Coordinates of C-alpha atoms in Angstrom, one line a residue:
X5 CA 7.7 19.2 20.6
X6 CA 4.6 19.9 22.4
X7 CA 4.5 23.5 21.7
X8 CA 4.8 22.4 17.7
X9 CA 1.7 20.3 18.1
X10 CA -0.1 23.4 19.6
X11 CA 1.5 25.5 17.2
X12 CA 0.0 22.9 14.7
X13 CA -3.9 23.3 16.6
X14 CA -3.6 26.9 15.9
X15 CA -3.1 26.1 12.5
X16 CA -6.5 24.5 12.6
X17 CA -8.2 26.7 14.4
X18 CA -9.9 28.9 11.3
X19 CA -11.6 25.6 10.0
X20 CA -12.5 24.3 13.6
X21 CA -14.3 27.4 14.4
X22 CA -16.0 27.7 11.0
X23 CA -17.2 23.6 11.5
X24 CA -18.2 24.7 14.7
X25 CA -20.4 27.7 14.4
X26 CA -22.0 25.5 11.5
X27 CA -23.5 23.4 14.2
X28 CA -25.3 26.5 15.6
X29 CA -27.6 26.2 12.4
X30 CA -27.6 23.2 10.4
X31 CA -30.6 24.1 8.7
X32 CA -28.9 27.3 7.2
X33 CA -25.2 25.2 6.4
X34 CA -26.9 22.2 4.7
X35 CA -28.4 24.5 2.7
X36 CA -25.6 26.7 1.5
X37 CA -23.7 23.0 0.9
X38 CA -27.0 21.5 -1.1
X39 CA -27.0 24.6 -3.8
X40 CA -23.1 23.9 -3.8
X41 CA -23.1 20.7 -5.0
X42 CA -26.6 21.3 -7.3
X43 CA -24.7 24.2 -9.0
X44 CA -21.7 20.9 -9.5
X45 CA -24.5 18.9 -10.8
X46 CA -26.0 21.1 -12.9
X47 CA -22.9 21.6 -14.8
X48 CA -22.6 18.0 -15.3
X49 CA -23.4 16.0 -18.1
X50 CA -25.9 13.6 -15.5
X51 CA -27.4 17.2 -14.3
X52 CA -28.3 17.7 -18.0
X53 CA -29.4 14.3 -18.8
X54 CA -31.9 14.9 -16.0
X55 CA -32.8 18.5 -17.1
X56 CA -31.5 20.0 -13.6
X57 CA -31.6 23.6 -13.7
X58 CA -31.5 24.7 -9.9
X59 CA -32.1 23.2 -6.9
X60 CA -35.6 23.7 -6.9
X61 CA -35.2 20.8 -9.5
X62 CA -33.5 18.5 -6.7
X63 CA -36.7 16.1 -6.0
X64 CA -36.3 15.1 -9.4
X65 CA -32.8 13.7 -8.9
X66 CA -33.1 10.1 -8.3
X67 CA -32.1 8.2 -5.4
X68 CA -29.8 5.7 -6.5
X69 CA -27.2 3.3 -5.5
X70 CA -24.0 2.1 -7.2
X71 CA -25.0 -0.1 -9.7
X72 CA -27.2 3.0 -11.5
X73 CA -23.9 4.7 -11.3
X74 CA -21.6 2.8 -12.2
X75 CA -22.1 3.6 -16.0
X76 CA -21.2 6.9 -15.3
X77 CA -18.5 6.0 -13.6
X78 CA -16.9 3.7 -15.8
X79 CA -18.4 3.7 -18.7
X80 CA -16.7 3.1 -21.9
X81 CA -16.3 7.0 -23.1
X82 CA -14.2 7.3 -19.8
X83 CA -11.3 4.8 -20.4
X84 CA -9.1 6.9 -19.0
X85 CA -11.5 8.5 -16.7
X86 CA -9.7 11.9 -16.0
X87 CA -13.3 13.0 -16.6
X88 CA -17.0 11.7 -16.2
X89 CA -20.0 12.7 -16.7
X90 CA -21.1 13.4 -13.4
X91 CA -18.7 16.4 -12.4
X92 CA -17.4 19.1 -14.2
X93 CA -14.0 18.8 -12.0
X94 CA -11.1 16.7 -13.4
X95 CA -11.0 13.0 -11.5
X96 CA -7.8 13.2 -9.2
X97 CA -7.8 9.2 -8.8
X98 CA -10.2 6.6 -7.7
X99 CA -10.6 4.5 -4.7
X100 CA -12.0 0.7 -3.9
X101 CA -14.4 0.1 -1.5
X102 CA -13.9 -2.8 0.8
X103 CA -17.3 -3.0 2.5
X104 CA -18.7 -6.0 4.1
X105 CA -20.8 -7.2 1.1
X106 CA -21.2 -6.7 -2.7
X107 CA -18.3 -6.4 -5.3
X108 CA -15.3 -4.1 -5.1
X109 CA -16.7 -0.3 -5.9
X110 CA -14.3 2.2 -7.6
X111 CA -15.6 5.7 -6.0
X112 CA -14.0 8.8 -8.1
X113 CA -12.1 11.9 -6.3
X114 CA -12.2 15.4 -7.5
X115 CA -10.2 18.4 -5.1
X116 CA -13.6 19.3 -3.9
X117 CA -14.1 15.9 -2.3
X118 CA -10.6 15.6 -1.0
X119 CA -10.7 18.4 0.5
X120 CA -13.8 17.5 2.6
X121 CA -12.0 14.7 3.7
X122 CA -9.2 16.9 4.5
X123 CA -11.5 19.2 6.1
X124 CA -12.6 16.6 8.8
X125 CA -9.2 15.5 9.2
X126 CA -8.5 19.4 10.5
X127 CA -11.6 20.0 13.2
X128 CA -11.0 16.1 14.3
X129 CA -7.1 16.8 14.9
X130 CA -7.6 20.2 16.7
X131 CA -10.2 19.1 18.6
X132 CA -8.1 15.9 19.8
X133 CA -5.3 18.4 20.3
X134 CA -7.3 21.1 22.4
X135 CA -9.5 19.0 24.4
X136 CA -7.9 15.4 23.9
X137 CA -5.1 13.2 25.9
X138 CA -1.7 16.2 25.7
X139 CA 0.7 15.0 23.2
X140 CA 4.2 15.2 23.7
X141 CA 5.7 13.6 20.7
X142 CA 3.4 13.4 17.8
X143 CA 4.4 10.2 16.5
X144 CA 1.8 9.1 14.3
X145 CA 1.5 5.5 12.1
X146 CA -1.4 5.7 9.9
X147 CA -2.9 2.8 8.6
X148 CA -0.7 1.7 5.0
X149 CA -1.9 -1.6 3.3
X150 CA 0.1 -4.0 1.0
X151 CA -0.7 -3.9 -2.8
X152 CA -1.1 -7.7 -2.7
X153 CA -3.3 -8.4 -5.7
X154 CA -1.1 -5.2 -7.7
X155 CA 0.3 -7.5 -10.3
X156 CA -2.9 -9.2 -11.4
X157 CA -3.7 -6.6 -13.9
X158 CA -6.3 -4.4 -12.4
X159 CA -5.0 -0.8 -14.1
X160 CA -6.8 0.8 -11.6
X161 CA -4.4 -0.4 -9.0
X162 CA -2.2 2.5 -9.8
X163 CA -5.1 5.3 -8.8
X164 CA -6.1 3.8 -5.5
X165 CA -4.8 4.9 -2.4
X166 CA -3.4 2.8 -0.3
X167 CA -1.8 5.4 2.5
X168 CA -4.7 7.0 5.0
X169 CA -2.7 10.4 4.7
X170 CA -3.6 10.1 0.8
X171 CA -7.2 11.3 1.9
X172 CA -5.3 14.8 3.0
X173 CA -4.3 17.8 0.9
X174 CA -0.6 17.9 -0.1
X175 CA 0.2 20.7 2.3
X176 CA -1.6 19.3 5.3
X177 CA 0.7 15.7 4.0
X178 CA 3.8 17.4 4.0
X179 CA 3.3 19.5 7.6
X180 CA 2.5 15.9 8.7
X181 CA 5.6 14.1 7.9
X182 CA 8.2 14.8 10.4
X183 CA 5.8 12.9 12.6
X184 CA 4.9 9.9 10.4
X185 CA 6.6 6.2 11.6
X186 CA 6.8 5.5 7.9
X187 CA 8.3 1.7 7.5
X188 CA 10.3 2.5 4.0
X189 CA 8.9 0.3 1.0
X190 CA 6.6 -1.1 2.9
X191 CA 3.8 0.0 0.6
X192 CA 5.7 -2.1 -2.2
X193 CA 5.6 -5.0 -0.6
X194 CA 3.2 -8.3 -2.0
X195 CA 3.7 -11.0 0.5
X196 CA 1.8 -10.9 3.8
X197 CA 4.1 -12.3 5.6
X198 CA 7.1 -10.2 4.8
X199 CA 4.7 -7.2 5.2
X200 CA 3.1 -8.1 8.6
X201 CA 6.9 -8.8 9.6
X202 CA 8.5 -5.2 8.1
X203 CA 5.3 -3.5 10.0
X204 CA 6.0 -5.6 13.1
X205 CA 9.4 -4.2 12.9
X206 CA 8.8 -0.4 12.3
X207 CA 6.5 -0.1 14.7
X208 CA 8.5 -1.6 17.7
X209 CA 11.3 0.5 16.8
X210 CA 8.6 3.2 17.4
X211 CA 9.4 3.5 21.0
X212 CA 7.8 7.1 21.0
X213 CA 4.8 6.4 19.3
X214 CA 2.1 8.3 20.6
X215 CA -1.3 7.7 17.8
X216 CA -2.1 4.8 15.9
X217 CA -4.4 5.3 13.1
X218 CA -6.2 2.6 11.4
X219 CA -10.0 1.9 9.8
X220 CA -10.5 -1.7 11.3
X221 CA -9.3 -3.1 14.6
X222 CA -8.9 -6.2 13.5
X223 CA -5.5 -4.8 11.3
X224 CA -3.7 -3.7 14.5
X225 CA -4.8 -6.8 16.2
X226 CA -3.6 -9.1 13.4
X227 CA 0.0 -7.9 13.8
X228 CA -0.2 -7.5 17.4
X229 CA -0.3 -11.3 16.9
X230 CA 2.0 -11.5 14.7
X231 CA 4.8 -9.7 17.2
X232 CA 3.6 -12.2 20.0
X233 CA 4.0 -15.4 17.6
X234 CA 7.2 -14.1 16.4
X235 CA 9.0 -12.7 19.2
X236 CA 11.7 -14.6 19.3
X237 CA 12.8 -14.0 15.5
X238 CA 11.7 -9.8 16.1
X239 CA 14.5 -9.6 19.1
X240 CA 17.2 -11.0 17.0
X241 CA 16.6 -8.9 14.2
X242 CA 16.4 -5.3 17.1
X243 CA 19.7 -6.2 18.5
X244 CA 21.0 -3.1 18.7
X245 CA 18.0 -1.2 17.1
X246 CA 15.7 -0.9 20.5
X247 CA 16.8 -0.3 24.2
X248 CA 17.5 -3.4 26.2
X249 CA 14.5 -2.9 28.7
X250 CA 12.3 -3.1 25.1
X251 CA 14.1 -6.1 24.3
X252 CA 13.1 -8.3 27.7
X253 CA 9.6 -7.3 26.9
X254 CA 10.0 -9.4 24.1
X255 CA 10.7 -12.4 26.0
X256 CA 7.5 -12.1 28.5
X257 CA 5.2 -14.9 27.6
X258 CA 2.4 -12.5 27.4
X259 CA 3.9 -9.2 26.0
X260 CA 2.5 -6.4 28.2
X261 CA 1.7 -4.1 24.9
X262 CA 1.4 -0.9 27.2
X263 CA 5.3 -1.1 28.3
X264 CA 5.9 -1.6 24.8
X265 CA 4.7 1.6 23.9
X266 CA 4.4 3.9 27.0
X267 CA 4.1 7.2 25.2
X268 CA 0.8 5.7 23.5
X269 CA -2.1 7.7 24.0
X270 CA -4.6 7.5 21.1
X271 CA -6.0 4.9 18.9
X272 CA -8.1 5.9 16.2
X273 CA -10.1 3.0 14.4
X274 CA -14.1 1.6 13.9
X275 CA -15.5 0.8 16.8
X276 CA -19.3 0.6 16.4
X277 CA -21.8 -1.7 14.7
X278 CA -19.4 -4.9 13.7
X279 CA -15.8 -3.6 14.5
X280 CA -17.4 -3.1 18.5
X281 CA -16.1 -6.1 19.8
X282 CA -12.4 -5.5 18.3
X283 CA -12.7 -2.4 19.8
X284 CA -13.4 -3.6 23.2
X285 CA -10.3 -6.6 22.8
X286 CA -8.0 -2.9 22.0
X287 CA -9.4 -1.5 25.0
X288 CA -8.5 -4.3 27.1
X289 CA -4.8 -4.3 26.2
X290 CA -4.2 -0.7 25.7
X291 CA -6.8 -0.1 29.3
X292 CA -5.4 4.0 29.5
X293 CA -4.9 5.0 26.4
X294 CA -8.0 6.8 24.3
X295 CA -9.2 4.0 21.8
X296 CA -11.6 6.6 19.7
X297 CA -14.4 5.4 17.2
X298 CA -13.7 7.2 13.8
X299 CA -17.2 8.4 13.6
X300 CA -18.9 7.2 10.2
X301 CA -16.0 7.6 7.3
X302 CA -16.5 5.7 4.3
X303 CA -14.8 5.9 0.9
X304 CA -17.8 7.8 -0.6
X305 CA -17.8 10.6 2.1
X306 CA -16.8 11.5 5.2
X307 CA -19.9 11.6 7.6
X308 CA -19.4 12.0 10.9
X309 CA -16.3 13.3 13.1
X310 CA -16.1 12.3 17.5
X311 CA -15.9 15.3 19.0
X312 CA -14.9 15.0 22.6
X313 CA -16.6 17.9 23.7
X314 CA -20.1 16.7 22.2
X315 CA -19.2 13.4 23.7
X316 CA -20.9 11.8 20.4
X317 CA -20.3 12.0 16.8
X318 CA -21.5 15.3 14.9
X319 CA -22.3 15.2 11.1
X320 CA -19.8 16.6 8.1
X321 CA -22.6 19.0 8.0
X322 CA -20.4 21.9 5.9
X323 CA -19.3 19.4 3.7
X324 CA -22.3 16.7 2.6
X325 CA -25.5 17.2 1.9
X326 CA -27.5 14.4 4.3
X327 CA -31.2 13.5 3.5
X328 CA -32.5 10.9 6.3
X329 CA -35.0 7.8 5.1
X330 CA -36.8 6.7 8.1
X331 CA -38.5 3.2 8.1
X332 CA -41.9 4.2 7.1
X333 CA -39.7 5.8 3.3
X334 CA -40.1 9.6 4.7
X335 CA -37.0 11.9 3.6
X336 CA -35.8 14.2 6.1
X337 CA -33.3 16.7 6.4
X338 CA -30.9 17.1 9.4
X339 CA -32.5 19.7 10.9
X340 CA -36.0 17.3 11.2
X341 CA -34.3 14.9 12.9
X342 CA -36.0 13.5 16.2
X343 CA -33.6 12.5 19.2
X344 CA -33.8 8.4 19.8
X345 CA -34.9 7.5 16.1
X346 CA -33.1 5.8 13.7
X347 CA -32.3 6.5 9.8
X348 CA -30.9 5.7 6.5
X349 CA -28.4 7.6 5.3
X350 CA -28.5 9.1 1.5
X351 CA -26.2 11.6 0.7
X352 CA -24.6 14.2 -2.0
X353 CA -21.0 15.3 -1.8
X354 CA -18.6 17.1 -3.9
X355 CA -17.1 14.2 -6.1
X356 CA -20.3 13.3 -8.3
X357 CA -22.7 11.4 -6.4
X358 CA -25.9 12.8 -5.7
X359 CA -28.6 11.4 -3.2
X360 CA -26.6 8.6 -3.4
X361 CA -27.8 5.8 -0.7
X362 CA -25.2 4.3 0.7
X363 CA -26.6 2.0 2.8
X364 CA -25.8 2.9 6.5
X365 CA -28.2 3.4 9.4
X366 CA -27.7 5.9 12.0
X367 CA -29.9 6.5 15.1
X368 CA -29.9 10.3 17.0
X369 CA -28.3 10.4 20.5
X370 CA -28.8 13.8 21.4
X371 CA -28.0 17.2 20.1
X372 CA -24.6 19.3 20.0
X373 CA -24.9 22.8 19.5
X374 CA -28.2 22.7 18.0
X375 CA -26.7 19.9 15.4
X376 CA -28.1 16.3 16.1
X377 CA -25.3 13.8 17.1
X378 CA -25.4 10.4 15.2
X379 CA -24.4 6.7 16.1
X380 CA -23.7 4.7 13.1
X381 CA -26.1 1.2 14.0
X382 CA -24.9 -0.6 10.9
X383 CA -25.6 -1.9 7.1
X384 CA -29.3 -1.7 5.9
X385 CA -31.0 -5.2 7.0
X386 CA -28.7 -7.8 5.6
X387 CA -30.5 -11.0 4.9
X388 CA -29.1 -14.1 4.6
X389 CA -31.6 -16.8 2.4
X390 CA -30.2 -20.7 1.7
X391 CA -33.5 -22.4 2.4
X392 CA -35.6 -20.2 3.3
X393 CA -34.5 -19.8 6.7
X394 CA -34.1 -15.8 6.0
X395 CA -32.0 -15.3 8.9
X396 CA -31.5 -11.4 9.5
X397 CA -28.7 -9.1 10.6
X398 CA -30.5 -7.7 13.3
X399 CA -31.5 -11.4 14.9
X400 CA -28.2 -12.7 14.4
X401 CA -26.4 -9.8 16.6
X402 CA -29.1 -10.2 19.3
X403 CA -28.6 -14.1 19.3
X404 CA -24.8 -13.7 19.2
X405 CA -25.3 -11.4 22.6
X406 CA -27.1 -14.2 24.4
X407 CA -24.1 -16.7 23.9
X408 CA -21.2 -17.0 26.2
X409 CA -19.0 -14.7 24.0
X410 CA -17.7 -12.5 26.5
X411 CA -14.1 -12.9 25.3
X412 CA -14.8 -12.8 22.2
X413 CA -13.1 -9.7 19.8
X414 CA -13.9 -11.2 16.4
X415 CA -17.4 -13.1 15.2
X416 CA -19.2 -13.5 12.3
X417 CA -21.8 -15.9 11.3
X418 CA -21.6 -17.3 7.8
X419 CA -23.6 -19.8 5.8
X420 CA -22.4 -22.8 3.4
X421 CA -23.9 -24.1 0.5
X422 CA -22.9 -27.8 0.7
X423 CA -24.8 -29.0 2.6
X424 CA -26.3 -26.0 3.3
X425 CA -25.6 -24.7 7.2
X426 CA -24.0 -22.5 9.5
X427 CA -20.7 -21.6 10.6
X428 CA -19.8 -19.2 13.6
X429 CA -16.5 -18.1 13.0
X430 CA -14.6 -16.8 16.2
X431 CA -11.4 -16.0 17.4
X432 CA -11.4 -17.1 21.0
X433 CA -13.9 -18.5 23.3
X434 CA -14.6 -19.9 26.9
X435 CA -16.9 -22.1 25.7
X436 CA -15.8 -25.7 23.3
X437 CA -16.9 -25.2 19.8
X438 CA -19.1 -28.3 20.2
X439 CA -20.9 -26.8 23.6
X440 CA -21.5 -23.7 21.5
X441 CA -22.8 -24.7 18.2
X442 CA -25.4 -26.7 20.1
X443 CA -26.4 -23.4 22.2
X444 CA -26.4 -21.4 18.8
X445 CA -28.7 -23.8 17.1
X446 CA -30.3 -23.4 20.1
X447 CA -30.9 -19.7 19.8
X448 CA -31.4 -19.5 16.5
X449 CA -34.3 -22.0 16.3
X450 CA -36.0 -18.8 18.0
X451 CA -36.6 -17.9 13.9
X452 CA -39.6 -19.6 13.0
X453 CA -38.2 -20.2 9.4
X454 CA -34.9 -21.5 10.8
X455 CA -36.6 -24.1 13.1
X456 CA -38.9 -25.1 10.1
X457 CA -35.5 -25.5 7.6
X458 CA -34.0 -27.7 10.5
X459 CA -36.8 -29.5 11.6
X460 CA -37.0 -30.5 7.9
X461 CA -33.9 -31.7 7.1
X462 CA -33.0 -28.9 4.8
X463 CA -30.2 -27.1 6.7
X464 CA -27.7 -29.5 8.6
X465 CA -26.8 -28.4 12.4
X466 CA -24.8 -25.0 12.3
X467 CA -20.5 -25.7 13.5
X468 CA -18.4 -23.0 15.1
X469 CA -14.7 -22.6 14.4
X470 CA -12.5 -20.9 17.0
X471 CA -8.7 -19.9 15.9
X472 CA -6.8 -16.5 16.5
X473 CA -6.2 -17.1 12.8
X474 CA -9.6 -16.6 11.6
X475 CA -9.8 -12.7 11.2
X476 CA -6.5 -13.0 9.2
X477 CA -7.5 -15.3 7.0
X478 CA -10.8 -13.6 5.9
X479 CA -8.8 -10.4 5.4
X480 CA -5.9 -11.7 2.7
X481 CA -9.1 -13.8 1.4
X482 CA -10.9 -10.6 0.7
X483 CA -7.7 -8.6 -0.1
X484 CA -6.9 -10.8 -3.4
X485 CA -10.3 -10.5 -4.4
X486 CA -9.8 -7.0 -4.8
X487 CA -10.2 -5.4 -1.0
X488 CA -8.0 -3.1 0.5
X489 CA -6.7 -4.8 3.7
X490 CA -6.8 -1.5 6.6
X491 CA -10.3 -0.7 5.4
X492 CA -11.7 -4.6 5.6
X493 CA -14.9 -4.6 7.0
X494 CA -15.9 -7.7 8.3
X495 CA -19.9 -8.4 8.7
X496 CA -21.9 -9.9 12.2
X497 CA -24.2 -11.9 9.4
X498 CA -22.3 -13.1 5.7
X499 CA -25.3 -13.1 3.2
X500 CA -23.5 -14.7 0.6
X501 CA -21.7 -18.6 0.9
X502 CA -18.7 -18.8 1.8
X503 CA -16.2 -19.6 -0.6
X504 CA -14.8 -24.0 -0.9
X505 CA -11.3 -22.4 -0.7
X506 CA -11.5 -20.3 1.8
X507 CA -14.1 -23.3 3.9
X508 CA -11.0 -25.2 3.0
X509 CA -7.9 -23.1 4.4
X510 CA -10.5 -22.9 7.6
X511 CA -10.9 -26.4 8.3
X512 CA -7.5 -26.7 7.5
X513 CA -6.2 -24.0 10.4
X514 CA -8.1 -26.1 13.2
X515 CA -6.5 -29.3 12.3

């Protein structure tokens, strides 16, 4: 098996090498990829409307966001939205976002685009196979979430992926398979409970599983708890199914998840900005066994890909066009980037989004084969406003890193409406809720306008909640309203109330 998966990393190779002498000039490959996409544009009906005829035109392409595409997305005179006005390529399907704030976004794929994605996919796989931890099995689960919201109505339901391995190329998908744990159905299933219990089951019957592939930690970490609550029912059911040594580690009080799977040696997920601390709780449990940040992939475009080798994350340079906003409003291009600064992101890819911000800061770390390496830091400011207390992202994570959080994998500070206050929801602590909702209220009287809205009356004295439950019920919260569960993002700061119910169901769990 081992010479397949390096038979497989030759099969990469061409793309690797091409990615890689890329990032001896990215001033040269951004621009080959920037007349790309203008000569996609200027095809397009949205090229027309805005009288594009080359890329000397480009500064007059507006930078926008979502809601200014939206009509062009999914406008009425694309009901069936096989085309759009913003590529001349047929739309292969469409795909939610499940960012941490703002409505549900449906973000159209062409070829081109999935093929970027595909791309990545390639130079990130050789490079794990050629410089990573050496794989002996190949047995891969990537991430597959429940349809749980499917019969509501949404006809889009039936064009959004809901596999990883949909992001791929059909023949890169069917060279993949032999090594897929693929729990059958699974993807039909819309109960939570009998789909964290058929995953639970698949995946401890995957005694060689080497890779785990997800987007957030939290989804691993959700069923990880799931086995440990329901161990007892799990061994009955794998009578007969998994070894008898497997069986008694069923039985241990705390399940030592590295016996479980000793041929694990990869886990692929988020693991900067907010999804750092579930990160760190993986790293803990799984202590030798490469937990690797997935770079900056969102449903728009890939970004960035880890490459061990550059010990950092190097852009999708071949693939995107990046322009960089730094916090004075100057655009510049990759090339002008300066080591230890940070940026906003706006980019153009091959799907039909052009100078498209989407919202993600990145600062420079160093430089990888003349290409500059990029952290992703986070969301542009959040702000969260019920009185006028205007606490900020930024703040909140510094204030959150002062408290006694040390075991902490989950946290995120949301406010209420009625009366209008705080919570700090978190799934374990040292520290009683009571001791730490006085030390948060506390720190965050450090904001001026915070200490005003207390000393006034207007906001009532923050409360923390602490449950192992928490993160789970956010995620099913978020996935009926429309979110896809594996790609949940879960913010450090909620800018937006929390919902009665969901207050409710909260309360209720700590009862």
């Amino acid at each position: 098996m081992r010479q397949l998966i390096q038979l497989f990393g030759q099969l990469l190779a061409p793309t690797f090498q091409r990615f890689y002498q890329a990032l001896d000039n990215p001033q040269l490959t951004q621009e080959f990829v920037q007349r790309d996409i203008c000569d996609r544009l200027i095809q397009s009906e949205y090229g027309k409307s805005l009288g594009i005829q080359s890329v000397a035109d480009w500064q007059r392409v507006p930078i926008v966001d979502y809601d200014k595409l939206q009509p062009w997305i999914l406008g009425e005179q694309n009901s069936k939205r096989k085309r759009i006005p913003l590529t001349p390529e047929p739309i292969l399907f469409y795909e939610k976002t499940s960012g941490s704030s703002g409505a549900v976004k449906w973000i159209p794929y062409t070829r081109s685009l999935r093929k970027s994605f595909n791309q990545m996919f390639c130079v990130w796989a050789h490079d794990l196979i050629k410089n990573g931890p050496k794989f002996s099995t190949g047995k891969l689960y990537a991430c597959i979430s429940p349809q749980l919201n499917l019969p509501d109505s949404d006809p889009e339901n039936s064009l959004s992926l809901q596999d990883d391995l949909d992001y791929l190329d059909n023949w890169l998908r069917w060279l993949l398979r032999p090594w897929l744990v693929i729990p059958k159905k699974l993807d039909r299933l819309q109960d939570t409970e009998g789909f964290k219990h058929q995953l639970s089951l698949a995946l401890l019957q995957a005694e060689q599983l080497e890779i785990i592939s997800i987007w957030s930690p939290s989804f691993l970490q959700i069923h990880l708890n799931y086995i440990q609550d329901n161990q007892e029912l799990l061994r009955k059911e794998l009578q007969g199914k998994i070894s008898d040594e497997r069986l008694q580690l069923l039985t241990e009080h705390q399940i030592p998840w590295r016996q479980l799977w000793s041929n694990l040696k990869l886990i692929s997920c988020w693991d900067a900005a907010n999804a750092a601390d579930g990160a760190k709780g993986l790293r803990s449990q799984f202590p030798d066994v490469l937990v690797q940040g997935k770079g900056l992939l969102a449903t728009e475009a890939p970004m960035t890909i880890p490459l061990l080798e550059a010990n950092g994350y190097v852009p999708v340079l071949d693939e995107v066009f990046f322009e960089f906003e730094d916090d004075r409003g100057s655009l510049h291009e990759l090339h002008e980037l300066s080591i230890g600064q940070d940026y906003t992101i706006i980019l153009s890819q091959k799907g039909g989004l052009y100078r498209y911000r989407i919202g993600d800061r990145v600062r420079v770390t160093g430089m990888y084969r003349h290409t500059p390496c990029l952290e992703f830091l986070g969301r542009h400011e959040a702000i969260s406003d019920l009185v006028g207390e205007k606490l900020q992202e930024s703040f909140v994570r510094h204030i959150l890193e002062l408290l006694n959080l040390d075991e902490t994998c989950f946290k995120t500070l949301v406010p209420v409406a009625n009366p209008p206050h705080y919570i700090l929801l978190l799934d374990r602590a040292k520290e009683t809720s009571d001791i730490l909702a006085k030390h948060l209220d506390l720190a965050l009287s450090e904001s001026i306008q915070y200490q005003r809205a207390r000393s006034l009356d207007q906001l009532a004295p923050p409360e923390v909640f602490i449950s192992p439950k928490i993160p789970e019920l956010l995620a099913l919260y978020r996935v009926r309203s429309g979110s896809i569960w594996g790609g949940i993002k879960h913010p450090i700061l909620a800018t937006s109330p929390i919902n009665n119910l969901l207050f409710d169901q909260l309360k209720f769990q700590l009862q």
